[in-house]
Amino acid sequence: MTRHKRPEQAPITSPRSDRVRRIAALSGRSARRRTGLIRADGPQAVRSLLAESPDTVRELFLTERTSAAHPELAELGRAAGVSARLVPEHVVRALVRGDQEGAGDDVPSPQGAVAVAERPALGWEAAVHALPAAGPVTVVVLCEVRDPGNVGTIVRTADAAGADLVLLTEDSADPFAPKAVRSSAGSVFHLPVVPGAPVQPLFAALRARDVALAVTSGYAATDLFCLDLPPRLAWVLGNEARGVDAAALAAADHAVRIPLAGRAESLNVATAATVCLFETLRRRPDRP
Amino acid sequence: MTRHKRPEQAPITSPRSDRVRRIAALSGRSARRRTGLIRADGPQAVRSLLAESPDTVRELFLTERTSAAHPELAELGRAAGVSARLVPEHVVRALVRGDQEGAGDDVPSPQGAVAVAERPALGWEAAVHALPAAGPVTVVVLCEVRDPGNVGTIVRTADAAGADLVLLTEDSADPFAPKAVRSSAGSVFHLPVVPGAPVQPLFAALRARDVALAVTSGYAATDLFCLDLPPRLAWVLGNEARGVDAAALAAADHAVRIPLAGRAESLNVATAATVCLFETLRRRPDRP
């Protein structure tokens, strides 16, 4: 926390400067991969980042208005060894302009706070190994969930339901895309969220850690509300349009059906995650 | 179903024609109000509209590819007395171009199907009156839920959880905005969804129909999972940022807290709706 960082100190006034462009480019997966950096947009995500991972934060930009409305942001920045830089509204707007990944969606009403940080380095094997060796465990595995908004929403729900870990397969959206970070309302910094896991080795590693695998399927015979849920459980959720694939379905220990009462043909993946995770929470003896 | 309608029969080839512009304008609330028409975009929403409300459909546009992939659409159109018109991909793209309400968000990847229909005319008083007089009832009331995507997602969840009715207050997003229709995956045509209700008269009407009112609040003493849920219940959900207002909180029969186990400060409104509605479904003796 006492380590001091020296970002470029020149004032930023032009939304077209190279520096602004480099930060805006972090909307794209390739720039995040190349630089090892991520961006958090908006006071809620920036606050969680500064509070949870202060040592990773490199730069902090605030508008005067947001700095006054959220004085804790500059304070958290100071504690992290990062000076908040006051920038005009139109510069913040330029900093968050997306160049990829839901381009149309990626320009929110500017909320006057942007931070740049090092990307979390935790790998999937270490994350699985770090799960508690005994007692209840809840894990979420996202297989080919493509929409960053869905990924962020599910991370937020997983956090609220007390999950220990969220893992994503290689073909899922990046949970550190700015849109996912924003949809997570900062939860992506509250619990370990680890992309890039290969499906079958991941399943084997979870089993070796005594974590059972459950998938949801509209064709499953077992009703979620009737299943005796194992205390150490990973919920495996699949693609928005197709659900989990046949290989994941075959590899799972449990396939459950979420009962549908009306005429809806299916649930949104984030809705299915919510039903499963809160039913798991409801049954946990240690729940709040 | 045998009533035949005569839309303009001239071929549509220009994405800039007046006719295309008039249909694209239905992305905006003012055009929907002025014309009394709504638009459904994409095969799923169009299919639900044609199947559930055939008499309201005025026009149906399909690309050749979508017509081949979803032959049921043209068939349902014929049964509704509407001839599907084949149009090129770029015309469909122009038909769904939004002019208001989440402009950036409102241009999805075109899915080759668009329908124009009369807006459902059911008023909130008639809708409440039409609820079953006895037995379990589940109602959803959205107060000042502003995002059409959230509204549509909640309607889809309400449908899946077997809700009887979704009501929206005057200051909520329009559930018949194309973005809400799309997010509902057609569910907006599966159950009565009625906007424009004034809060206090609505609450009184629901009570007169023997329906109790429950709100969620982070400050409530009662845990959702511990409350003895009344069999006739309306879930009242509030604004994305602020939740339900003080007046709704004061007027409710039950205030419940959704337990939060992790470090998330709150739930997304659609997530909260999912937890409440599926917990209600779980306890219904008549559930599937």
PDB file of N, CA, C and O in Angstrom, chain B residues 49-96:
ATOM      1  N   LEU B  49     -45.740 -13.460 -30.933  1.00  0.00           N
ATOM      2  CA  LEU B  49     -46.779 -12.495 -31.300  1.00  0.00           C
ATOM      3  C   LEU B  49     -47.809 -13.133 -32.223  1.00  0.00           C
ATOM      4  O   LEU B  49     -49.026 -13.033 -32.000  1.00  0.00           O
ATOM      5  N   LEU B  50     -47.342 -13.821 -33.269  1.00  0.00           N
ATOM      6  CA  LEU B  50     -48.257 -14.430 -34.242  1.00  0.00           C
ATOM      7  C   LEU B  50     -49.092 -15.532 -33.594  1.00  0.00           C
ATOM      8  O   LEU B  50     -50.275 -15.701 -33.915  1.00  0.00           O
ATOM      9  N   ALA B  51     -48.467 -16.282 -32.670  1.00  0.00           N
ATOM     10  CA  ALA B  51     -49.181 -17.410 -32.064  1.00  0.00           C
ATOM     11  C   ALA B  51     -50.199 -16.940 -31.024  1.00  0.00           C
ATOM     12  O   ALA B  51     -51.286 -17.517 -30.902  1.00  0.00           O
ATOM     13  N   GLU B  52     -49.851 -15.890 -30.293  1.00  0.00           N
ATOM     14  CA  GLU B  52     -50.681 -15.500 -29.143  1.00  0.00           C
ATOM     15  C   GLU B  52     -51.703 -14.425 -29.472  1.00  0.00           C
ATOM     16  O   GLU B  52     -52.766 -14.369 -28.861  1.00  0.00           O
ATOM     17  N   SER B  53     -51.339 -13.526 -30.390  1.00  0.00           N
ATOM     18  CA  SER B  53     -52.232 -12.397 -30.683  1.00  0.00           C
ATOM     19  C   SER B  53     -52.384 -12.201 -32.185  1.00  0.00           C
ATOM     20  O   SER B  53     -52.115 -11.120 -32.708  1.00  0.00           O
ATOM     21  N   PRO B  54     -52.810 -13.261 -32.889  1.00  0.00           N
ATOM     22  CA  PRO B  54     -52.806 -13.183 -34.364  1.00  0.00           C
ATOM     23  C   PRO B  54     -53.664 -12.031 -34.902  1.00  0.00           C
ATOM     24  O   PRO B  54     -53.303 -11.427 -35.909  1.00  0.00           O
ATOM     25  N   ASP B  55     -54.754 -11.735 -34.221  1.00  0.00           N
ATOM     26  CA  ASP B  55     -55.654 -10.709 -34.747  1.00  0.00           C
ATOM     27  C   ASP B  55     -55.083  -9.308 -34.701  1.00  0.00           C
ATOM     28  O   ASP B  55     -55.601  -8.398 -35.353  1.00  0.00           O
ATOM     29  N   THR B  56     -54.016  -9.120 -33.915  1.00  0.00           N
ATOM     30  CA  THR B  56     -53.453  -7.772 -33.802  1.00  0.00           C
ATOM     31  C   THR B  56     -52.385  -7.497 -34.850  1.00  0.00           C
ATOM     32  O   THR B  56     -51.977  -6.357 -35.030  1.00  0.00           O
ATOM     33  N   VAL B  57     -51.900  -8.554 -35.538  1.00  0.00           N
ATOM     34  CA  VAL B  57     -50.730  -8.380 -36.415  1.00  0.00           C
ATOM     35  C   VAL B  57     -51.139  -7.700 -37.724  1.00  0.00           C
ATOM     36  O   VAL B  57     -52.094  -8.110 -38.375  1.00  0.00           O
ATOM     37  N   ARG B  58     -50.421  -6.653 -38.111  1.00  0.00           N
ATOM     38  CA  ARG B  58     -50.714  -5.910 -39.326  1.00  0.00           C
ATOM     39  C   ARG B  58     -49.755  -6.234 -40.457  1.00  0.00           C
ATOM     40  O   ARG B  58     -50.147  -6.284 -41.612  1.00  0.00           O
ATOM     41  N   GLU B  59     -48.465  -6.393 -40.129  1.00  0.00           N
ATOM     42  CA  GLU B  59     -47.473  -6.599 -41.186  1.00  0.00           C
ATOM     43  C   GLU B  59     -46.399  -7.564 -40.709  1.00  0.00           C
ATOM     44  O   GLU B  59     -46.089  -7.611 -39.523  1.00  0.00           O
ATOM     45  N   LEU B  60     -45.840  -8.292 -41.665  1.00  0.00           N
ATOM     46  CA  LEU B  60     -44.809  -9.284 -41.351  1.00  0.00           C
ATOM     47  C   LEU B  60     -43.737  -9.245 -42.432  1.00  0.00           C
ATOM     48  O   LEU B  60     -44.058  -9.356 -43.616  1.00  0.00           O
ATOM     49  N   PHE B  61     -42.498  -9.048 -42.018  1.00  0.00           N
ATOM     50  CA  PHE B  61     -41.372  -8.977 -42.943  1.00  0.00           C
ATOM     51  C   PHE B  61     -40.363 -10.057 -42.602  1.00  0.00           C
ATOM     52  O   PHE B  61     -39.987 -10.206 -41.435  1.00  0.00           O
ATOM     53  N   LEU B  62     -39.942 -10.801 -43.616  1.00  0.00           N
ATOM     54  CA  LEU B  62     -38.949 -11.853 -43.400  1.00  0.00           C
ATOM     55  C   LEU B  62     -37.877 -11.765 -44.475  1.00  0.00           C
ATOM     56  O   LEU B  62     -38.176 -11.427 -45.620  1.00  0.00           O
ATOM     57  N   THR B  63     -36.644 -12.086 -44.090  1.00  0.00           N
ATOM     58  CA  THR B  63     -35.635 -12.297 -45.130  1.00  0.00           C
ATOM     59  C   THR B  63     -35.828 -13.714 -45.664  1.00  0.00           C
ATOM     60  O   THR B  63     -36.430 -14.568 -45.005  1.00  0.00           O
ATOM     61  N   GLU B  64     -35.290 -13.942 -46.834  1.00  0.00           N
ATOM     62  CA  GLU B  64     -35.420 -15.262 -47.449  1.00  0.00           C
ATOM     63  C   GLU B  64     -34.814 -16.327 -46.529  1.00  0.00           C
ATOM     64  O   GLU B  64     -35.389 -17.386 -46.292  1.00  0.00           O
ATOM     65  N   ARG B  65     -33.656 -16.005 -45.970  1.00  0.00           N
ATOM     66  CA  ARG B  65     -32.956 -16.950 -45.122  1.00  0.00           C
ATOM     67  C   ARG B  65     -33.785 -17.308 -43.879  1.00  0.00           C
ATOM     68  O   ARG B  65     -33.925 -18.479 -43.523  1.00  0.00           O
ATOM     69  N   THR B  66     -34.355 -16.294 -43.223  1.00  0.00           N
ATOM     70  CA  THR B  66     -35.144 -16.552 -42.015  1.00  0.00           C
ATOM     71  C   THR B  66     -36.437 -17.288 -42.362  1.00  0.00           C
ATOM     72  O   THR B  66     -36.893 -18.163 -41.615  1.00  0.00           O
ATOM     73  N   SER B  67     -37.014 -16.955 -43.496  1.00  0.00           N
ATOM     74  CA  SER B  67     -38.232 -17.634 -43.936  1.00  0.00           C
ATOM     75  C   SER B  67     -37.962 -19.123 -44.141  1.00  0.00           C
ATOM     76  O   SER B  67     -38.793 -19.974 -43.801  1.00  0.00           O
ATOM     77  N   ALA B  68     -36.783 -19.443 -44.696  1.00  0.00           N
ATOM     78  CA  ALA B  68     -36.424 -20.847 -44.916  1.00  0.00           C
ATOM     79  C   ALA B  68     -36.106 -21.547 -43.591  1.00  0.00           C
ATOM     80  O   ALA B  68     -36.490 -22.698 -43.374  1.00  0.00           O
ATOM     81  N   ALA B  69     -35.422 -20.833 -42.688  1.00  0.00           N
ATOM     82  CA  ALA B  69     -35.015 -21.447 -41.420  1.00  0.00           C
ATOM     83  C   ALA B  69     -36.197 -21.603 -40.463  1.00  0.00           C
ATOM     84  O   ALA B  69     -36.204 -22.485 -39.611  1.00  0.00           O
ATOM     85  N   HIS B  70     -37.191 -20.723 -40.591  1.00  0.00           N
ATOM     86  CA  HIS B  70     -38.350 -20.739 -39.686  1.00  0.00           C
ATOM     87  C   HIS B  70     -39.648 -20.737 -40.511  1.00  0.00           C
ATOM     88  O   HIS B  70     -40.380 -19.737 -40.515  1.00  0.00           O
ATOM     89  N   PRO B  71     -39.932 -21.849 -41.195  1.00  0.00           N
ATOM     90  CA  PRO B  71     -41.119 -21.859 -42.071  1.00  0.00           C
ATOM     91  C   PRO B  71     -42.419 -21.604 -41.298  1.00  0.00           C
ATOM     92  O   PRO B  71     -43.414 -21.172 -41.876  1.00  0.00           O
ATOM     93  N   GLU B  72     -42.412 -21.842 -39.982  1.00  0.00           N
ATOM     94  CA  GLU B  72     -43.624 -21.645 -39.201  1.00  0.00           C
ATOM     95  C   GLU B  72     -44.048 -20.177 -39.158  1.00  0.00           C
ATOM     96  O   GLU B  72     -45.237 -19.879 -38.938  1.00  0.00           O
ATOM     97  N   LEU B  73     -43.102 -19.266 -39.389  1.00  0.00           N
ATOM     98  CA  LEU B  73     -43.454 -17.843 -39.291  1.00  0.00           C
ATOM     99  C   LEU B  73     -44.435 -17.440 -40.387  1.00  0.00           C
ATOM    100  O   LEU B  73     -45.457 -16.804 -40.114  1.00  0.00           O
ATOM    101  N   ALA B  74     -44.129 -17.814 -41.638  1.00  0.00           N
ATOM    102  CA  ALA B  74     -45.031 -17.469 -42.736  1.00  0.00           C
ATOM    103  C   ALA B  74     -46.366 -18.207 -42.579  1.00  0.00           C
ATOM    104  O   ALA B  74     -47.433 -17.651 -42.876  1.00  0.00           O
ATOM    105  N   GLU B  75     -46.306 -19.449 -42.075  1.00  0.00           N
ATOM    106  CA  GLU B  75     -47.552 -20.209 -41.855  1.00  0.00           C
ATOM    107  C   GLU B  75     -48.430 -19.554 -40.804  1.00  0.00           C
ATOM    108  O   GLU B  75     -49.641 -19.395 -40.986  1.00  0.00           O
ATOM    109  N   LEU B  76     -47.815 -19.174 -39.673  1.00  0.00           N
ATOM    110  CA  LEU B  76     -48.576 -18.470 -38.640  1.00  0.00           C
ATOM    111  C   LEU B  76     -49.126 -17.154 -39.194  1.00  0.00           C
ATOM    112  O   LEU B  76     -50.243 -16.744 -38.863  1.00  0.00           O
ATOM    113  N   GLY B  77     -48.330 -16.501 -40.051  1.00  0.00           N
ATOM    114  CA  GLY B  77     -48.792 -15.264 -40.679  1.00  0.00           C
ATOM    115  C   GLY B  77     -50.045 -15.509 -41.514  1.00  0.00           C
ATOM    116  O   GLY B  77     -51.043 -14.801 -41.378  1.00  0.00           O
ATOM    117  N   ARG B  78     -50.007 -16.530 -42.350  1.00  0.00           N
ATOM    118  CA  ARG B  78     -51.177 -16.863 -43.179  1.00  0.00           C
ATOM    119  C   ARG B  78     -52.398 -17.118 -42.314  1.00  0.00           C
ATOM    120  O   ARG B  78     -53.481 -16.626 -42.578  1.00  0.00           O
ATOM    121  N   ALA B  79     -52.207 -17.901 -41.224  1.00  0.00           N
ATOM    122  CA  ALA B  79     -53.327 -18.194 -40.320  1.00  0.00           C
ATOM    123  C   ALA B  79     -53.873 -16.908 -39.708  1.00  0.00           C
ATOM    124  O   ALA B  79     -55.059 -16.817 -39.380  1.00  0.00           O
ATOM    125  N   ALA B  80     -52.993 -15.900 -39.567  1.00  0.00           N
ATOM    126  CA  ALA B  80     -53.420 -14.623 -38.992  1.00  0.00           C
ATOM    127  C   ALA B  80     -53.966 -13.680 -40.064  1.00  0.00           C
ATOM    128  O   ALA B  80     -54.354 -12.548 -39.759  1.00  0.00           O
ATOM    129  N   GLY B  81     -53.965 -14.125 -41.330  1.00  0.00           N
ATOM    130  CA  GLY B  81     -54.461 -13.276 -42.408  1.00  0.00           C
ATOM    131  C   GLY B  81     -53.457 -12.234 -42.871  1.00  0.00           C
ATOM    132  O   GLY B  81     -53.831 -11.213 -43.436  1.00  0.00           O
ATOM    133  N   VAL B  82     -52.181 -12.486 -42.630  1.00  0.00           N
ATOM    134  CA  VAL B  82     -51.132 -11.536 -43.010  1.00  0.00           C
ATOM    135  C   VAL B  82     -50.128 -12.239 -43.917  1.00  0.00           C
ATOM    136  O   VAL B  82     -49.603 -13.281 -43.549  1.00  0.00           O
ATOM    137  N   SER B  83     -49.890 -11.684 -45.099  1.00  0.00           N
ATOM    138  CA  SER B  83     -48.887 -12.272 -45.992  1.00  0.00           C
ATOM    139  C   SER B  83     -47.503 -11.803 -45.593  1.00  0.00           C
ATOM    140  O   SER B  83     -47.271 -10.604 -45.479  1.00  0.00           O
ATOM    141  N   ALA B  84     -46.606 -12.749 -45.416  1.00  0.00           N
ATOM    142  CA  ALA B  84     -45.218 -12.384 -45.142  1.00  0.00           C
ATOM    143  C   ALA B  84     -44.631 -11.746 -46.388  1.00  0.00           C
ATOM    144  O   ALA B  84     -44.848 -12.230 -47.489  1.00  0.00           O
ATOM    145  N   ARG B  85     -43.898 -10.652 -46.232  1.00  0.00           N
ATOM    146  CA  ARG B  85     -43.224 -10.046 -47.373  1.00  0.00           C
ATOM    147  C   ARG B  85     -41.745 -10.314 -47.254  1.00  0.00           C
ATOM    148  O   ARG B  85     -41.147 -10.051 -46.220  1.00  0.00           O
ATOM    149  N   LEU B  86     -41.178 -10.837 -48.323  1.00  0.00           N
ATOM    150  CA  LEU B  86     -39.742 -11.099 -48.325  1.00  0.00           C
ATOM    151  C   LEU B  86     -38.998  -9.804 -48.619  1.00  0.00           C
ATOM    152  O   LEU B  86     -39.306  -9.111 -49.586  1.00  0.00           O
ATOM    153  N   VAL B  87     -38.065  -9.465 -47.776  1.00  0.00           N
ATOM    154  CA  VAL B  87     -37.285  -8.244 -47.944  1.00  0.00           C
ATOM    155  C   VAL B  87     -35.806  -8.577 -47.780  1.00  0.00           C
ATOM    156  O   VAL B  87     -35.458  -9.528 -47.098  1.00  0.00           O
ATOM    157  N   PRO B  88     -34.936  -7.757 -48.421  1.00  0.00           N
ATOM    158  CA  PRO B  88     -33.500  -8.008 -48.257  1.00  0.00           C
ATOM    159  C   PRO B  88     -33.032  -7.691 -46.831  1.00  0.00           C
ATOM    160  O   PRO B  88     -33.662  -6.911 -46.109  1.00  0.00           O
ATOM    161  N   GLU B  89     -31.924  -8.298 -46.478  1.00  0.00           N
ATOM    162  CA  GLU B  89     -31.297  -8.127 -45.158  1.00  0.00           C
ATOM    163  C   GLU B  89     -31.154  -6.646 -44.758  1.00  0.00           C
ATOM    164  O   GLU B  89     -31.448  -6.286 -43.611  1.00  0.00           O
ATOM    165  N   HIS B  90     -30.712  -5.807 -45.697  1.00  0.00           N
ATOM    166  CA  HIS B  90     -30.451  -4.412 -45.312  1.00  0.00           C
ATOM    167  C   HIS B  90     -31.745  -3.665 -45.021  1.00  0.00           C
ATOM    168  O   HIS B  90     -31.752  -2.687 -44.294  1.00  0.00           O
ATOM    169  N   VAL B  91     -32.856  -4.130 -45.569  1.00  0.00           N
ATOM    170  CA  VAL B  91     -34.140  -3.497 -45.243  1.00  0.00           C
ATOM    171  C   VAL B  91     -34.556  -3.874 -43.817  1.00  0.00           C
ATOM    172  O   VAL B  91     -35.025  -3.035 -43.051  1.00  0.00           O
ATOM    173  N   VAL B  92     -34.367  -5.143 -43.458  1.00  0.00           N
ATOM    174  CA  VAL B  92     -34.668  -5.549 -42.071  1.00  0.00           C
ATOM    175  C   VAL B  92     -33.832  -4.729 -41.097  1.00  0.00           C
ATOM    176  O   VAL B  92     -34.326  -4.241 -40.075  1.00  0.00           O
ATOM    177  N   ARG B  93     -32.576  -4.547 -41.460  1.00  0.00           N
ATOM    178  CA  ARG B  93     -31.689  -3.758 -40.605  1.00  0.00           C
ATOM    179  C   ARG B  93     -32.250  -2.334 -40.430  1.00  0.00           C
ATOM    180  O   ARG B  93     -32.222  -1.770 -39.337  1.00  0.00           O
ATOM    181  N   ALA B  94     -32.765  -1.779 -41.507  1.00  0.00           N
ATOM    182  CA  ALA B  94     -33.324  -0.421 -41.438  1.00  0.00           C
ATOM    183  C   ALA B  94     -34.638  -0.405 -40.646  1.00  0.00           C
ATOM    184  O   ALA B  94     -34.948   0.557 -39.943  1.00  0.00           O
ATOM    185  N   LEU B  95     -35.418  -1.490 -40.751  1.00  0.00           N
ATOM    186  CA  LEU B  95     -36.705  -1.545 -40.040  1.00  0.00           C
ATOM    187  C   LEU B  95     -36.525  -1.542 -38.527  1.00  0.00           C
ATOM    188  O   LEU B  95     -37.392  -1.061 -37.791  1.00  0.00           O
ATOM    189  N   VAL B  96     -35.414  -2.103 -38.047  1.00  0.00           N
ATOM    190  CA  VAL B  96     -35.226  -2.232 -36.595  1.00  0.00           C
ATOM    191  C   VAL B  96     -34.329  -1.137 -36.034  1.00  0.00           C
ATOM    192  O   VAL B  96     -34.004  -1.154 -34.847  1.00  0.00           O
TER     193      VAL B  96
END
